Amino acid sequence: MTTTRVLTTAGLALVLLVGSPRLALAQKVRQPTDGGQPGAAAAPRPARLQPLFGGLSPAQATAAYGAPKLEAVAKSFASKEEASAFFATKGFEYLSENQPDTATSRFNLAWLLNPRNADPYRGLGVVASSQPTPDASIALLQQALAIAPNNTLVLSDLGTSHLIRYGTGKKKKDLTTGMDLLQRAVAADATNANAWQQLARGYYYQEKYPQAWEAVHKGQALSTASLDFSLVSDLLAKLPDPQGTFK
């Protein structure tokens, strides 16, 4: 397989280093190794390192974190909403640096400061995407979507999660839902390169190969780092690239 554009490994890695809020779910967070013996039982994780403090309500999580401590944090900002936005942004920065635990703690703090901020739910959904199944990620991203129904990044991340689940479970509902979300994502922002690439994967699953190639090239034109070369290989096996870029 060749392409008329030369992509370096460093160039591909830039997808993890784009602006923090645009970190895509499709780029999985690598899990740190704990150095334990194979088969050893994992130690219980502190609540602060679990999404939404392990499922606590905002009131319960505030008590666990410490209400005076939370108020002290909030007083450093003009409002709790501003504080929440700050810590959510920091969470995405830590994600881009492959520090999921630190990112989780920042997203949890952002959520405590403003439970109506969609970004903490989305960030925690990205962290959860490293789990063996996308179920937890989908649940968190659905909460983000309920708050920000037209957010292109939430739409594309959630759509991607449904396609991932379709890839393993082959449930048509996941494919239909994923495609609907991804089409909404590119309608909301036609420059969302990752959404175009995921939409291409969906078209591939639907055996709509010309549409898949079109979506691949739309994403490529926006960001070469968004390219999914495994998808390109899969498509080449079904239909030559109509533009002749990939062979």
Coordinates of C-alpha atoms in Angstrom, one line a residue, residues 58-230:
P58 CA -22.3 15.0 43.6
A59 CA -23.3 15.4 47.2
Q60 CA -21.6 12.1 48.2
A61 CA -18.5 12.9 46.2
T62 CA -18.3 16.4 47.7
A63 CA -18.3 14.9 51.2
A64 CA -15.7 12.4 50.2
Y65 CA -13.5 15.1 48.6
G66 CA -14.1 17.5 51.4
A67 CA -16.5 20.4 51.1
P68 CA -14.1 23.0 52.7
K69 CA -11.4 21.9 50.3
L70 CA -13.7 22.2 47.3
E71 CA -14.7 25.7 48.3
A72 CA -11.1 26.7 48.7
V73 CA -10.4 25.5 45.2
A74 CA -13.5 27.4 43.8
K75 CA -12.4 30.6 45.5
S76 CA -9.3 30.8 43.3
F77 CA -11.6 31.4 40.3
A78 CA -14.3 33.9 39.4
S79 CA -16.9 31.2 39.5
K80 CA -17.3 27.4 39.9
E81 CA -18.1 27.2 36.2
E82 CA -14.8 28.8 35.4
A83 CA -13.0 26.5 37.8
S84 CA -14.7 23.5 36.2
A85 CA -13.6 24.6 32.7
F86 CA -10.0 25.0 33.9
F87 CA -9.7 21.6 35.5
A88 CA -11.4 19.9 32.5
T89 CA -8.9 21.5 30.2
K90 CA -6.1 20.3 32.5
G91 CA -7.6 16.8 32.3
F92 CA -7.3 16.7 28.5
E93 CA -3.8 18.0 28.8
Y94 CA -2.9 15.1 31.1
L95 CA -4.6 12.7 28.7
S96 CA -2.4 13.9 25.8
E97 CA 0.6 13.2 28.0
N98 CA -0.6 9.7 28.7
Q99 CA -1.3 10.3 32.4
P100 CA -4.9 8.9 32.7
D101 CA -4.9 8.7 36.5
T102 CA -4.0 12.4 36.9
A103 CA -6.5 13.2 34.1
T104 CA -9.2 11.3 35.9
S105 CA -8.7 13.2 39.1
R106 CA -8.9 16.6 37.2
F107 CA -12.0 15.5 35.4
N108 CA -13.6 14.4 38.7
L109 CA -12.8 17.8 40.3
A110 CA -14.2 19.6 37.2
W111 CA -17.4 17.5 37.6
L112 CA -17.7 18.3 41.3
L113 CA -17.3 22.0 40.6
N114 CA -20.0 22.0 37.9
P115 CA -22.0 18.8 37.2
R116 CA -23.6 20.6 34.2
N117 CA -20.3 20.8 32.3
A118 CA -20.2 18.2 29.6
D119 CA -16.4 18.2 29.2
P120 CA -15.7 16.1 32.4
Y121 CA -18.1 13.4 31.3
R122 CA -16.4 13.4 27.8
G123 CA -12.9 13.3 29.3
L124 CA -13.8 10.4 31.6
G125 CA -15.4 8.7 28.6
V126 CA -12.1 8.9 26.8
V127 CA -10.3 7.5 29.8
A128 CA -12.8 4.6 30.0
S129 CA -12.3 3.8 26.3
S130 CA -9.2 1.9 27.3
Q131 CA -11.3 -0.7 29.1
P132 CA -11.9 -4.1 27.4
T133 CA -15.5 -3.1 26.4
P134 CA -16.8 0.4 25.4
D135 CA -19.8 0.1 27.7
A136 CA -18.5 2.4 30.5
S137 CA -17.3 4.9 27.9
I138 CA -20.7 4.9 26.2
A139 CA -22.5 5.5 29.5
L140 CA -20.3 8.5 30.4
L141 CA -20.5 10.0 26.9
Q142 CA -24.3 9.7 26.9
Q143 CA -24.3 11.9 30.0
A144 CA -22.1 14.4 28.1
L145 CA -24.5 14.3 25.2
A146 CA -27.5 15.0 27.4
I147 CA -25.8 18.2 28.5
A148 CA -24.4 19.2 25.1
P149 CA -26.5 17.5 22.4
N150 CA -24.8 19.4 19.5
N151 CA -21.2 19.1 20.6
T152 CA -19.3 17.6 17.6
L153 CA -16.6 16.1 19.8
V154 CA -19.1 14.3 22.1
L155 CA -21.1 13.2 19.1
S156 CA -18.0 11.7 17.3
D157 CA -16.7 10.1 20.4
L158 CA -20.0 8.5 21.2
G159 CA -20.5 7.4 17.6
T160 CA -17.0 5.9 17.6
S161 CA -17.8 4.0 20.8
H162 CA -20.9 2.4 19.3
L163 CA -18.9 1.4 16.2
I164 CA -16.3 -0.2 18.4
R165 CA -19.1 -2.2 20.2
Y166 CA -20.6 -3.1 16.8
G167 CA -17.2 -4.4 15.7
T168 CA -17.3 -7.0 18.5
G169 CA -21.0 -7.6 19.1
K170 CA -22.3 -7.1 15.6
K171 CA -25.6 -5.7 16.9
K172 CA -27.2 -3.6 14.2
K173 CA -28.5 -1.1 16.7
D174 CA -24.9 -0.1 17.5
L175 CA -24.1 0.4 13.9
T176 CA -27.2 2.5 13.2
T177 CA -26.7 4.6 16.3
G178 CA -23.1 5.1 15.6
M179 CA -23.7 6.2 12.1
D180 CA -26.4 8.6 13.2
L181 CA -24.2 10.2 15.8
L182 CA -21.2 10.5 13.4
Q183 CA -23.4 12.1 10.7
R184 CA -24.6 14.6 13.3
A185 CA -21.0 15.2 14.3
V186 CA -19.9 16.2 10.7
A187 CA -23.0 18.2 10.2
A188 CA -22.2 20.2 13.4
D189 CA -18.6 20.7 12.3
A190 CA -17.5 19.6 8.9
T191 CA -13.8 20.1 9.9
N192 CA -13.9 17.2 12.4
A193 CA -11.4 14.9 10.7
N194 CA -11.7 12.1 13.1
A195 CA -15.4 12.0 12.7
W196 CA -15.0 11.6 8.9
Q197 CA -12.6 8.7 9.4
Q198 CA -15.0 7.0 11.8
L199 CA -17.8 7.6 9.4
A200 CA -15.7 5.9 6.8
R201 CA -15.4 2.8 9.1
G202 CA -19.2 2.8 9.5
Y203 CA -19.7 2.9 5.7
Y204 CA -17.3 0.0 5.4
Y205 CA -19.4 -2.0 7.8
Q206 CA -22.4 -1.2 5.7
E207 CA -20.5 -2.3 2.6
K208 CA -20.9 1.2 1.1
Y209 CA -17.3 1.3 -0.2
P210 CA -17.5 4.4 -2.5
Q211 CA -18.9 6.4 0.4
A212 CA -16.3 5.1 2.7
W213 CA -13.5 6.2 0.4
E214 CA -15.1 9.6 0.1
A215 CA -15.2 10.0 3.9
V216 CA -11.6 8.8 4.2
H217 CA -10.4 11.5 1.8
K218 CA -12.5 14.2 3.5
G219 CA -10.8 13.4 6.7
Q220 CA -7.4 13.1 5.1
A221 CA -7.8 16.6 3.6
L222 CA -8.4 18.0 7.0
S223 CA -5.7 16.1 8.9
T224 CA -3.4 13.4 7.6
A225 CA -2.9 12.3 11.3
S226 CA -6.6 11.2 11.3
L227 CA -6.0 8.4 8.8
D228 CA -6.8 4.9 9.9
F229 CA -4.4 2.8 7.9
S230 CA -6.1 -0.5 9.0

